[in-house]
Amino acid sequence: MTRLTLSQVTKRYDGVTALDAVGFTVAPGERVALLGHNGAGKSTLMKIILGLIPATSGQIKVLDAAPGSQAAREGTAYLPENVAFHPALTGLEQIRLYLRLRGCDPAQAMGLLERVGLGHAARRRIGTYSKGMRQRVGLAQALIGQPRLLILDEPTSGLDPVSRREFYAILDGLAAEGAAILLSSHALTEVEARTDRIVILSQGRLMANDTLHALRRQAALPIRLQISAHPGAADQVAAQLAGGRRNGVMVDLTCSHHEKLTRLGHIAALKGLIEDVEIIPPSLEDLYSHFSRRDDQ
Amino acid sequence: MTALIRPVFALGATEFRVALRNRWVTITVALMALFALVLSAAGSAPTGEVGVDALSVTVASLTSLGVYLVPLMALLMSFDAVAGEVERGTLSLTLTYPVSRSGILMGKFAAHLTVLTIAVGAGYGLAAIAALATDPEALTGLPALVRLFWSSILLGAVFLALGYTLSAIARRPGAAAGLAIGVWLAFVVLYDLGLLAAVVADGGGVFTTHALPWLLLANPADAFRLYNLAASEATAAASGLGGAAQTIPAAHALISVLLWPVGAFGLAVAALRRVTP
Ligand SMILES: Nc1ncnc2c1ncn2[C@@H]1O[C@H](COP(=O)(O)OP(=O)(O)O)[C@@H](O)[C@H]1O
Ligand SMILES: [Mg+2]
């Protein structure tokens, strides 16, 4: 059973294909990160899931119902990108309104605001809040009524690292209780340890849909070996290892995962000429670029 | 049923709170009270007219005032209603809640109409008190004032709904504000100037006798004025308005006054349905 099923979802604005046959699922308790550069189609996909805009074609099932249907809306929470709220209302008044709209007891508002770390500012007007605080108001409203599916559009933009960690801790709790979570971001480094699966969109196309571990294996990106030679020995080391010289003492090599030990053996054989060697695995940025640029190569 | 009413009530209460915070309540009440008192003072000067009480005179001036001021206040309160929410990103959020688009509008409408009712009630109430204080006969003008009161609320309702419509079409607060001013000018000022020019050019021909009454009824502001003047002979006499008001039965003007709010609200709902957040 899945909470969200997308298949062949396509969205065209006149001339622009914002989404091109995108399909994936989100299961209960799963945290899925939707990654993509600006304009990749993340917000468009989320709005289609929420029933705010129609898809040009494709099938979408939200909580076993049609997007935007009463059943789907009752069980789904949304945090829009850059939501600002009314500056004249206090955080407490704003959350009370959203509780009433879901038919929940408005007395829960203070508890929700405390949960997102806004208890101290609850009675202040939102006009006086920082961007991060407004983002927390948005998160607080998304927690109302134990949603079974959360759709969060760049939820951590504007949050400092500490707030970000707190935010992901709240998500962990929700997922542990069985909520399905789809959140978008444009940075892989940020969602790395905090999500179960990664979906990469590029120009509306789905480029990857797997765990970070599997993506690393799939990409098979080269490992970099960085060797510091003794002064004056750099040329000799570079020649012997067929590597590139960077400056007076550094020599750079790249190799695939299974060549790594053999290469290290070669390097170790030159130990009279070198001072140190550093092994640099492919970074998350490398991995992300690999998947989002796959087609251009 | 409660599931349908509850969100409307919640949204309305919040919107009213925003109107209080934004000083709309203060501004509109102060504006209405000020003008009502000024008109009362002007109307209480002995005019030598026979058979017309002080309140009826005030009602005639209030009618001319209301026809400008009520639509203006209504448009100022409503032009931001949809465009502001689109800009803040809260419209798309609210639409993911189990609330209908018409429910969202009804909530705002209820709140804004409450503000207008308070403002108009305060202004007209003050005018009544002032008239009663100077003229013991003024009670005879009370029915005309009551009629003016509820027809002013209906007039306000029309322009609130037109304001939401503009707001939904414009989608940006700045553009919506411009459109609101344009609509106010068109309905309240330019429309009548246009008719006047046509009447002058026509020189009492077919246009004046046949088209003019219908064109007056087609404009909610004119229908409001005609209804209040035609329904009360004393008021009509006091205002010195002859011609058009007398050829149009009060019942026709009443129908226009009643239909416009319904039609305009329908228009606003249709416009909001077309907004893709
Ligand atoms: N209303 C619209 N009309 C035309 N094009 C649009 C509209 N909304 C989005 N797009 C286009 O669709 C693409 C995806 O946009 P979006 O979903 O906002 O990307 P992301 O959220 O990943 O940054 C972009 O190329 C954008 O220009
Ligand atoms: Mg986006």
Coordinates of C-alpha atoms and ligand atoms in Angstrom, one line a residue:
Chain A
M1 CA 0.0 0.0 0.0
T2 CA 1.3 3.4 -0.9
R3 CA 0.2 6.9 0.2
L4 CA 1.2 8.6 -3.0
T5 CA 1.4 7.0 -6.5
L6 CA 2.5 9.0 -9.5
S7 CA 2.7 7.5 -12.9
Q8 CA 3.5 9.1 -16.3
V9 CA 2.7 12.6 -14.8
T10 CA 3.2 15.2 -17.5
K11 CA 2.5 18.9 -17.3
R12 CA 2.9 21.3 -20.2
Y13 CA 2.5 25.0 -20.1
D14 CA 2.3 26.4 -23.5
G15 CA 5.7 25.7 -25.0
V16 CA 7.3 24.6 -21.7
T17 CA 7.2 20.9 -20.5
A18 CA 7.4 21.4 -16.8
L19 CA 7.1 17.7 -16.1
D20 CA 7.7 14.8 -18.4
A21 CA 6.3 11.4 -17.6
V22 CA 7.3 11.4 -13.9
G23 CA 6.5 8.4 -11.8
F24 CA 7.3 7.2 -8.3
T25 CA 5.6 6.3 -5.1
V26 CA 5.8 7.2 -1.4
A27 CA 4.9 4.6 1.2
P28 CA 3.8 5.1 4.8
G29 CA 6.7 6.0 7.1
E30 CA 8.9 6.9 4.2
R31 CA 10.8 10.2 3.8
V32 CA 11.4 11.0 0.1
A33 CA 13.5 13.9 -1.0
L34 CA 12.6 15.5 -4.3
L35 CA 15.8 17.2 -5.6
G36 CA 16.3 19.4 -8.6
H37 CA 17.7 22.8 -9.6
N38 CA 15.5 25.8 -9.8
G39 CA 12.8 25.3 -12.5
A40 CA 13.2 21.5 -12.4
G41 CA 9.5 21.1 -11.8
K42 CA 9.4 20.4 -8.0
S43 CA 6.8 22.9 -7.1
T44 CA 4.7 22.1 -10.1
L45 CA 4.7 18.4 -9.2
M46 CA 3.7 19.2 -5.6
K47 CA 0.8 21.5 -6.8
I48 CA -0.4 18.7 -9.0
I49 CA -0.3 16.2 -6.1
L50 CA -2.3 18.7 -4.0
G51 CA -4.9 19.2 -6.8
L52 CA -4.1 22.9 -7.0
I53 CA -3.3 22.6 -10.7
P54 CA -4.3 19.8 -13.1
A55 CA -1.8 17.5 -14.8
T56 CA -1.8 17.5 -18.6
S57 CA -1.7 13.7 -18.5
G58 CA -0.8 10.8 -16.2
Q59 CA -2.2 9.1 -13.1
I60 CA -2.0 10.4 -9.6
K61 CA -3.4 8.7 -6.5
V62 CA -3.2 10.5 -3.2
L63 CA -4.3 8.4 -0.2
D64 CA -6.2 6.2 -2.6
A65 CA -8.2 9.1 -3.9
A66 CA -8.0 11.7 -6.6
P67 CA -5.8 14.8 -6.0
G68 CA -7.7 17.7 -4.5
S69 CA -10.7 15.4 -3.5
Q70 CA -12.1 15.8 0.0
A71 CA -10.6 12.6 1.2
A72 CA -7.1 13.6 -0.2
R73 CA -7.3 17.1 1.3
E74 CA -8.4 15.8 4.7
G75 CA -5.3 13.6 5.1
T76 CA -2.7 15.7 3.4
A77 CA -0.7 18.6 4.8
Y78 CA 1.2 21.1 2.7
L79 CA 3.9 23.6 3.3
P80 CA 4.2 26.0 0.3
E81 CA 7.5 27.5 -0.9
N82 CA 8.0 30.9 0.7
V83 CA 4.7 31.2 2.4
A84 CA 4.3 34.6 4.3
F85 CA 1.0 34.5 6.2
H86 CA -0.9 37.6 7.3
P87 CA 1.5 40.1 9.0
A88 CA -1.3 41.5 11.2
L89 CA -2.1 38.2 12.9
T90 CA -0.1 36.6 15.7
G91 CA 1.3 33.1 15.2
L92 CA -1.2 31.8 17.7
E93 CA -4.2 33.3 15.8
Q94 CA -2.9 32.0 12.5
I95 CA -2.5 28.4 13.8
R96 CA -5.9 28.6 15.6
L97 CA -7.5 29.5 12.2
Y98 CA -5.9 26.5 10.5
L99 CA -7.0 24.2 13.3
R100 CA -10.6 25.4 12.9
L101 CA -10.4 24.8 9.2
R102 CA -9.5 21.2 9.8
G103 CA -12.2 20.9 12.5
C104 CA -9.6 20.5 15.3
D105 CA -9.7 22.1 18.7
P106 CA -8.0 25.6 18.5
A107 CA -6.6 25.0 22.0
Q108 CA -4.0 22.8 20.4
A109 CA -2.4 25.9 18.8
M110 CA 0.1 26.7 21.6
G111 CA 1.3 23.1 21.7
L112 CA 2.0 23.0 18.0
L113 CA 3.9 26.3 18.1
E114 CA 5.9 25.0 21.1
R115 CA 6.7 21.9 19.1
V116 CA 8.3 24.0 16.3
G117 CA 10.1 26.2 18.8
L118 CA 7.8 29.2 18.5
G119 CA 6.2 29.2 21.9
H120 CA 8.0 32.3 23.0
A121 CA 6.8 34.3 20.0
A122 CA 3.3 32.9 19.7
R123 CA 1.6 36.1 20.8
R124 CA 3.6 38.4 18.6
R125 CA 2.5 39.4 15.1
I126 CA 3.8 37.5 12.2
G127 CA 4.9 40.8 10.7
T128 CA 7.7 40.9 13.3
Y129 CA 8.9 37.3 12.6
S130 CA 12.1 36.4 10.7
K131 CA 11.9 34.2 7.6
G132 CA 12.9 31.2 9.6
M133 CA 10.1 31.9 12.1
R134 CA 7.5 32.2 9.4
Q135 CA 8.8 28.9 8.0
R136 CA 8.1 27.4 11.4
V137 CA 4.6 28.7 11.4
G138 CA 4.2 26.9 8.1
L139 CA 5.6 23.7 9.6
A140 CA 3.3 24.1 12.6
Q141 CA 0.2 24.2 10.4
A142 CA 1.5 21.2 8.5
L143 CA 1.5 19.1 11.7
I144 CA -2.2 19.7 12.4
G145 CA -4.4 16.6 12.7
Q146 CA -1.8 13.9 12.2
P147 CA -1.6 14.1 8.4
R148 CA -1.0 10.8 6.6
L149 CA 0.9 12.5 3.8
L150 CA 3.1 15.6 4.0
I151 CA 4.1 17.6 1.0
L152 CA 6.8 20.1 2.0
D153 CA 8.1 22.5 -0.7
E154 CA 11.7 23.6 0.2
P155 CA 10.8 23.5 3.9
T156 CA 14.3 24.3 5.2
S157 CA 15.0 27.3 3.1
G158 CA 15.6 30.2 5.4
L159 CA 16.4 28.0 8.4
D160 CA 19.8 28.1 10.1
P161 CA 21.6 24.8 10.7
V162 CA 20.3 24.3 14.2
S163 CA 16.7 24.9 13.1
R164 CA 17.3 22.6 10.2
R165 CA 18.3 19.8 12.6
E166 CA 15.3 20.4 14.8
F167 CA 13.1 20.4 11.7
Y168 CA 14.4 17.0 10.5
A169 CA 14.0 15.6 14.1
I170 CA 10.3 16.5 13.9
L171 CA 10.1 14.8 10.5
D172 CA 11.7 11.7 11.9
G173 CA 9.0 11.6 14.6
L174 CA 6.2 11.9 12.0
A175 CA 7.7 9.2 9.8
A176 CA 8.1 6.9 12.8
E177 CA 4.4 7.4 13.4
G178 CA 3.7 6.3 9.9
A179 CA 3.4 9.5 7.9
A180 CA 4.5 9.5 4.3
I181 CA 6.7 12.6 3.6
L182 CA 7.7 14.2 0.3
L183 CA 10.0 17.2 0.7
S184 CA 11.8 19.2 -2.0
S185 CA 15.2 20.7 -1.8
H186 CA 17.9 21.9 -4.2
A187 CA 20.8 20.6 -2.1
L188 CA 21.6 16.9 -1.8
T189 CA 24.0 17.6 1.1
E190 CA 21.1 18.8 3.2
V191 CA 18.8 15.8 2.8
E192 CA 21.6 13.3 2.8
A193 CA 21.2 11.6 6.1
R194 CA 17.6 12.6 6.8
T195 CA 15.7 10.9 4.0
D196 CA 15.1 7.3 3.0
R197 CA 15.0 7.8 -0.7
I198 CA 16.0 10.4 -3.3
V199 CA 14.2 11.4 -6.4
I200 CA 16.1 13.7 -8.8
L201 CA 14.3 15.8 -11.3
S202 CA 16.0 17.7 -14.0
Q203 CA 14.1 19.8 -16.5
G204 CA 10.9 18.0 -15.7
R205 CA 12.4 14.5 -16.1
L206 CA 13.0 11.9 -13.4
M207 CA 16.7 11.2 -13.5
A208 CA 17.0 9.0 -10.4
N209 CA 14.8 7.4 -7.7
D210 CA 16.7 5.3 -5.1
T211 CA 18.5 5.3 -1.8
L212 CA 21.6 7.4 -1.5
H213 CA 23.7 4.2 -1.1
A214 CA 22.3 2.7 -4.3
L215 CA 22.8 6.0 -6.2
R216 CA 26.4 6.0 -5.3
R217 CA 26.9 2.5 -6.5
Q218 CA 24.9 3.2 -9.7
A219 CA 26.9 6.3 -10.5
A220 CA 30.3 4.6 -10.0
L221 CA 32.0 7.9 -9.9
P222 CA 35.8 7.9 -9.8
I223 CA 37.6 8.2 -6.5
R224 CA 40.3 10.8 -6.2
L225 CA 43.7 10.1 -4.7
Q226 CA 45.7 13.1 -3.7
I227 CA 49.4 12.5 -3.1
S228 CA 51.8 14.9 -1.5
A229 CA 55.3 14.3 -2.8
H230 CA 58.6 15.2 -1.0
P231 CA 59.9 18.5 -2.2
G232 CA 61.4 18.1 -5.7
A233 CA 60.0 14.6 -6.2
A234 CA 56.6 15.6 -7.6
D235 CA 57.6 15.3 -11.2
Q236 CA 59.0 11.8 -10.6
V237 CA 55.9 10.7 -8.7
A238 CA 53.6 12.0 -11.4
A239 CA 55.6 10.3 -14.2
Q240 CA 55.6 6.9 -12.4
L241 CA 51.9 7.0 -11.5
A242 CA 50.8 8.6 -14.8
G243 CA 49.0 11.3 -12.7
G244 CA 48.6 15.0 -13.1
R245 CA 50.8 17.5 -11.2
R246 CA 48.9 20.3 -9.4
N247 CA 51.6 22.4 -7.8
G248 CA 55.1 21.9 -6.5
V249 CA 54.3 18.9 -4.4
M250 CA 50.8 17.6 -5.2
V251 CA 49.9 14.8 -7.6
D252 CA 46.3 14.0 -8.5
L253 CA 45.0 10.6 -9.6
T254 CA 41.5 9.3 -10.2
C255 CA 40.5 5.6 -10.2
S256 CA 37.3 3.5 -10.1
H257 CA 36.2 1.8 -6.9
H258 CA 37.7 -1.6 -7.8
E259 CA 41.0 -0.1 -8.9
K260 CA 41.5 1.6 -5.6
L261 CA 43.6 -1.0 -3.8
T262 CA 45.8 -1.6 -6.8
R263 CA 46.5 2.1 -7.2
L264 CA 47.2 2.4 -3.5
G265 CA 49.7 -0.4 -3.9
H266 CA 51.5 1.5 -6.6
I267 CA 51.6 4.6 -4.4
A268 CA 52.9 2.7 -1.4
A269 CA 55.7 1.3 -3.6
L270 CA 56.9 4.9 -3.9
K271 CA 57.0 5.6 -0.2
G272 CA 60.5 7.0 -0.3
L273 CA 59.2 9.9 -2.6
I274 CA 55.9 10.7 -0.9
E275 CA 54.9 12.2 2.3
D276 CA 51.1 11.5 2.4
V277 CA 48.2 10.3 0.4
E278 CA 44.5 11.2 0.8
I279 CA 41.6 9.3 -0.6
I280 CA 38.6 11.6 -1.6
P281 CA 35.4 9.8 -2.3
P282 CA 32.9 11.4 -4.8
S283 CA 31.1 14.2 -3.1
L284 CA 27.3 14.6 -2.9
E285 CA 27.6 17.5 -5.3
D286 CA 29.5 15.2 -7.8
L287 CA 26.8 12.6 -7.4
Y288 CA 24.0 15.1 -7.9
S289 CA 25.6 16.7 -10.9
H290 CA 26.1 13.2 -12.3
F291 CA 22.4 12.4 -12.1
S292 CA 21.0 15.8 -13.1
R293 CA 23.3 16.2 -16.1
R294 CA 23.2 12.6 -17.3
D295 CA 21.5 13.4 -20.6
D296 CA 23.8 16.2 -21.7
Q297 CA 26.9 14.0 -21.8
Chain B
M1 CA -24.0 21.5 7.5
T2 CA -21.7 22.5 10.4
A3 CA -18.8 21.3 8.3
L4 CA -19.7 23.8 5.7
I5 CA -20.4 26.7 8.0
R6 CA -17.5 26.2 10.4
P7 CA -14.7 27.2 8.0
V8 CA -16.7 30.2 6.9
F9 CA -17.1 31.3 10.4
A10 CA -13.4 30.7 11.2
L11 CA -12.2 32.6 8.2
G12 CA -14.7 35.4 8.8
A13 CA -13.6 35.9 12.4
T14 CA -10.0 36.0 11.4
E15 CA -10.7 38.5 8.6
F16 CA -12.6 40.7 11.0
R17 CA -9.6 40.6 13.3
V18 CA -7.4 41.7 10.5
A19 CA -9.8 44.5 9.6
L20 CA -9.6 45.7 13.2
R21 CA -5.8 45.5 13.2
N22 CA -5.5 47.2 9.9
R23 CA -7.7 50.0 11.3
W24 CA -10.3 49.5 8.7
V25 CA -13.0 49.5 11.4
T26 CA -11.6 52.7 12.9
I27 CA -11.2 54.5 9.5
T28 CA -14.6 53.6 8.1
V29 CA -16.5 54.4 11.3
A30 CA -14.7 57.7 11.7
L31 CA -15.3 58.6 8.1
M32 CA -19.0 57.8 8.2
A33 CA -19.5 59.5 11.5
L34 CA -17.6 62.6 10.4
F35 CA -19.6 63.0 7.2
A36 CA -22.9 62.2 8.8
L37 CA -22.3 64.9 11.4
V38 CA -21.3 67.5 8.9
L39 CA -24.4 66.8 6.8
S40 CA -26.6 66.9 9.8
A41 CA -25.2 70.3 10.8
A42 CA -25.7 71.6 7.3
G43 CA -29.3 70.1 7.1
S44 CA -30.4 71.5 10.5
A45 CA -30.0 75.1 9.3
P46 CA -33.5 76.5 8.8
T47 CA -34.5 76.1 5.2
G48 CA -38.0 77.3 5.4
E49 CA -39.3 74.1 3.6
V50 CA -42.8 73.2 4.6
G51 CA -43.7 69.6 5.7
V52 CA -40.2 68.2 5.6
D53 CA -38.7 67.1 8.9
A54 CA -35.0 67.5 9.7
L55 CA -34.3 63.7 9.4
S56 CA -35.8 63.4 5.9
V57 CA -33.5 66.3 4.8
T58 CA -30.6 64.5 6.3
V59 CA -31.5 61.2 4.7
A60 CA -31.5 62.9 1.3
S61 CA -28.0 64.3 1.9
L62 CA -26.9 60.9 3.3
T63 CA -28.2 59.2 0.2
S64 CA -26.0 61.4 -2.0
L65 CA -23.1 60.8 0.3
G66 CA -23.6 57.1 0.7
V67 CA -23.6 56.5 -3.0
Y68 CA -20.0 57.7 -3.2
L69 CA -18.6 56.7 0.1
V70 CA -20.1 53.2 0.6
P71 CA -18.7 51.8 -2.7
L72 CA -15.4 53.4 -2.0
M73 CA -15.0 51.9 1.5
A74 CA -16.2 48.5 0.2
L75 CA -13.7 48.5 -2.7
L76 CA -10.8 49.6 -0.4
M77 CA -11.5 46.8 1.9
S78 CA -11.9 44.1 -0.7
F79 CA -9.4 44.8 -3.5
D80 CA -6.6 43.0 -1.6
A81 CA -8.7 40.0 -0.6
V82 CA -7.6 37.5 -3.2
A83 CA -4.5 39.2 -4.7
G84 CA -2.9 39.6 -1.2
E85 CA -3.4 36.0 -0.5
V86 CA -2.0 35.0 -3.9
E87 CA 1.1 37.2 -3.2
R88 CA 1.6 35.8 0.3
G89 CA 1.2 32.2 -0.9
T90 CA -1.6 31.6 1.6
L91 CA -4.3 31.1 -1.0
S92 CA -2.7 27.9 -2.3
L93 CA -2.3 26.8 1.3
T94 CA -5.9 27.4 2.3
L95 CA -7.1 25.7 -0.8
T96 CA -5.4 22.5 0.3
Y97 CA -7.6 22.5 3.4
P98 CA -11.0 21.0 3.3
V99 CA -12.6 24.4 2.4
S100 CA -14.4 25.4 -0.8
R101 CA -13.5 28.5 -2.8
S102 CA -17.0 29.9 -2.2
G103 CA -16.5 29.2 1.5
I104 CA -13.3 31.3 1.5
L105 CA -15.1 34.2 -0.1
M106 CA -18.1 33.9 2.1
G107 CA -15.8 34.2 5.2
K108 CA -14.2 37.4 3.9
F109 CA -17.6 38.7 2.8
A110 CA -19.2 38.2 6.2
A111 CA -16.3 40.0 7.9
H112 CA -16.2 42.9 5.5
L113 CA -19.9 43.3 5.5
T114 CA -19.9 43.4 9.3
V115 CA -17.3 46.2 9.2
L116 CA -19.4 48.2 6.7
T117 CA -22.5 47.6 8.8
I118 CA -20.8 49.0 11.9
A119 CA -19.5 52.0 10.0
V120 CA -22.8 52.8 8.2
G121 CA -24.8 52.2 11.4
A122 CA -22.6 54.5 13.4
G123 CA -22.8 57.3 10.8
Y124 CA -26.5 57.1 10.2
G125 CA -27.2 56.6 13.8
L126 CA -25.4 59.8 14.7
A127 CA -27.3 61.6 12.0
A128 CA -30.6 60.4 13.4
I129 CA -29.6 61.5 16.9
A130 CA -28.6 64.9 15.6
A131 CA -31.9 65.3 13.7
L132 CA -34.0 64.1 16.6
A133 CA -32.3 66.6 18.9
T134 CA -33.1 69.6 16.8
D135 CA -36.5 68.6 15.4
P136 CA -39.3 66.8 17.3
E137 CA -40.9 66.0 14.0
A138 CA -37.8 64.1 12.9
L139 CA -39.3 60.7 13.9
T140 CA -41.4 60.7 10.7
G141 CA -38.2 60.5 8.7
L142 CA -37.1 57.3 10.6
P143 CA -38.5 54.8 8.0
A144 CA -36.5 56.5 5.3
L145 CA -33.4 56.3 7.4
V146 CA -33.9 52.6 8.1
R147 CA -34.4 52.0 4.3
L148 CA -31.3 53.9 3.6
F149 CA -29.4 51.9 6.1
W150 CA -30.2 48.4 4.7
S151 CA -30.0 49.5 1.1
S152 CA -26.5 51.0 1.9
I153 CA -25.4 47.6 3.2
L154 CA -26.6 46.0 0.0
L155 CA -24.8 48.6 -2.0
G156 CA -21.7 47.9 0.0
A157 CA -22.2 44.1 -0.6
V158 CA -22.2 44.7 -4.3
F159 CA -18.9 46.6 -4.3
L160 CA -17.3 44.2 -1.9
A161 CA -18.1 41.4 -4.3
L162 CA -16.9 43.5 -7.3
G163 CA -13.7 44.2 -5.3
Y164 CA -13.1 40.4 -4.8
T165 CA -13.8 39.9 -8.5
L166 CA -11.1 42.5 -9.5
S167 CA -8.8 41.1 -6.9
A168 CA -9.1 37.6 -8.4
I169 CA -8.7 38.9 -11.9
A170 CA -5.7 41.1 -11.2
R171 CA -3.8 38.6 -8.9
R172 CA -1.5 41.3 -7.8
P173 CA -2.4 43.8 -5.1
G174 CA -1.1 46.9 -7.0
A175 CA -3.0 46.0 -10.1
A176 CA -6.1 45.2 -8.1
A177 CA -6.0 48.6 -6.4
G178 CA -5.8 50.4 -9.7
L179 CA -8.8 48.4 -11.0
A180 CA -10.7 49.2 -7.9
I181 CA -10.3 52.9 -8.3
G182 CA -11.3 52.4 -12.0
V183 CA -14.5 50.6 -11.1
W184 CA -15.4 53.2 -8.5
L185 CA -14.9 56.0 -11.0
A186 CA -16.8 54.1 -13.7
F187 CA -19.9 53.2 -11.6
V188 CA -20.2 56.2 -9.4
V189 CA -18.9 59.1 -11.5
L190 CA -18.4 58.4 -15.2
Y191 CA -21.5 56.4 -15.7
D192 CA -23.7 59.3 -14.6
L193 CA -21.7 61.8 -16.6
G194 CA -22.0 59.6 -19.7
L195 CA -25.8 59.3 -19.2
L196 CA -26.0 63.1 -18.7
A197 CA -24.1 63.8 -21.9
A198 CA -26.4 61.3 -23.7
V199 CA -29.5 63.0 -22.4
V200 CA -28.3 66.4 -23.4
A201 CA -27.4 65.2 -26.9
D202 CA -30.7 63.4 -27.1
G203 CA -32.7 66.4 -26.3
G204 CA -35.7 64.6 -24.7
G205 CA -35.9 61.9 -27.4
V206 CA -36.3 58.2 -27.3
F207 CA -33.1 57.7 -25.4
T208 CA -34.3 59.8 -22.5
T209 CA -37.8 58.3 -22.3
H210 CA -37.0 54.7 -23.0
A211 CA -33.3 53.7 -22.5
L212 CA -32.4 56.0 -19.6
P213 CA -34.6 54.4 -16.9
W214 CA -33.2 51.0 -17.7
L215 CA -29.6 52.2 -17.8
L216 CA -30.1 53.9 -14.4
L217 CA -31.5 50.6 -13.0
A218 CA -28.6 48.7 -14.5
N219 CA -26.1 50.6 -12.3
P220 CA -26.2 49.5 -8.6
A221 CA -25.3 53.0 -7.4
D222 CA -28.0 54.7 -9.5
A223 CA -30.5 52.0 -8.5
F224 CA -29.7 52.7 -4.8
R225 CA -30.1 56.4 -5.2
L226 CA -33.4 56.0 -7.2
Y227 CA -34.8 53.6 -4.7
N228 CA -34.1 55.8 -1.7
L229 CA -35.4 58.9 -3.4
A230 CA -38.4 57.3 -5.1
A231 CA -39.5 55.4 -2.1
S232 CA -39.9 58.5 -0.1
E233 CA -41.7 61.5 -1.6
A234 CA -40.5 63.7 1.2
T235 CA -37.0 62.8 0.4
A236 CA -37.5 63.3 -3.3
A237 CA -39.0 66.6 -2.6
A238 CA -36.2 67.6 -0.3
S239 CA -33.6 66.6 -2.8
G240 CA -35.4 68.4 -5.5
L241 CA -34.8 65.5 -7.9
G242 CA -37.5 65.4 -10.5
G243 CA -37.5 63.7 -13.8
A244 CA -35.9 60.2 -13.8
A245 CA -36.6 59.3 -10.2
Q246 CA -40.3 59.9 -10.7
T247 CA -40.7 57.9 -13.9
I248 CA -39.1 54.8 -12.4
P249 CA -41.2 52.9 -9.9
A250 CA -39.5 52.2 -6.5
A251 CA -40.2 48.5 -7.0
H252 CA -38.0 48.4 -10.1
A253 CA -35.2 50.1 -8.3
L254 CA -35.7 47.7 -5.3
I255 CA -35.3 44.7 -7.6
S256 CA -32.0 46.1 -8.9
V257 CA -30.8 46.8 -5.4
L258 CA -31.7 43.2 -4.3
L259 CA -30.3 41.4 -7.4
W260 CA -27.0 43.2 -7.7
P261 CA -25.4 41.7 -4.5
V262 CA -26.4 38.2 -5.6
G263 CA -25.1 38.7 -9.1
A264 CA -21.9 40.3 -8.0
F265 CA -21.1 37.6 -5.5
G266 CA -21.7 35.0 -8.1
L267 CA -19.2 36.9 -10.3
A268 CA -16.7 36.9 -7.5
V269 CA -17.0 33.1 -6.9
A270 CA -16.6 32.5 -10.7
A271 CA -13.5 34.7 -10.8
L272 CA -11.9 33.0 -7.8
R273 CA -12.6 29.6 -9.4
R274 CA -10.5 30.6 -12.4
V275 CA -7.5 31.5 -10.2
T276 CA -4.8 28.8 -10.3
P277 CA -2.6 29.4 -7.3
Ligands
LIG1 N1 2.2 29.1 -14.5 C1 3.2 28.8 -15.3 N2 3.2 29.1 -16.6 C2 4.2 28.8 -17.4 N3 5.3 28.1 -17.0 C3 5.4 27.8 -15.7 C4 4.3 28.1 -14.8 N4 4.7 27.6 -13.5 C5 5.9 27.0 -13.7 N5 6.3 27.1 -14.9 C6 7.6 26.5 -15.5 O1 7.6 25.2 -15.1 C7 9.0 24.9 -14.8 C8 9.0 24.2 -13.4 O2 8.8 25.2 -12.4 P1 8.8 24.9 -10.8 O3 7.9 23.7 -10.7 O4 8.4 26.1 -10.1 O5 10.3 24.5 -10.5 P2 11.0 24.3 -9.1 O6 10.0 24.3 -8.1 O7 11.7 22.9 -9.3 O8 12.0 25.4 -9.0 C9 9.8 26.1 -14.9 O9 10.4 26.1 -16.2 C10 8.8 27.2 -14.8 O10 9.2 28.3 -15.6
MG2 MG 9.9 25.6 -6.5

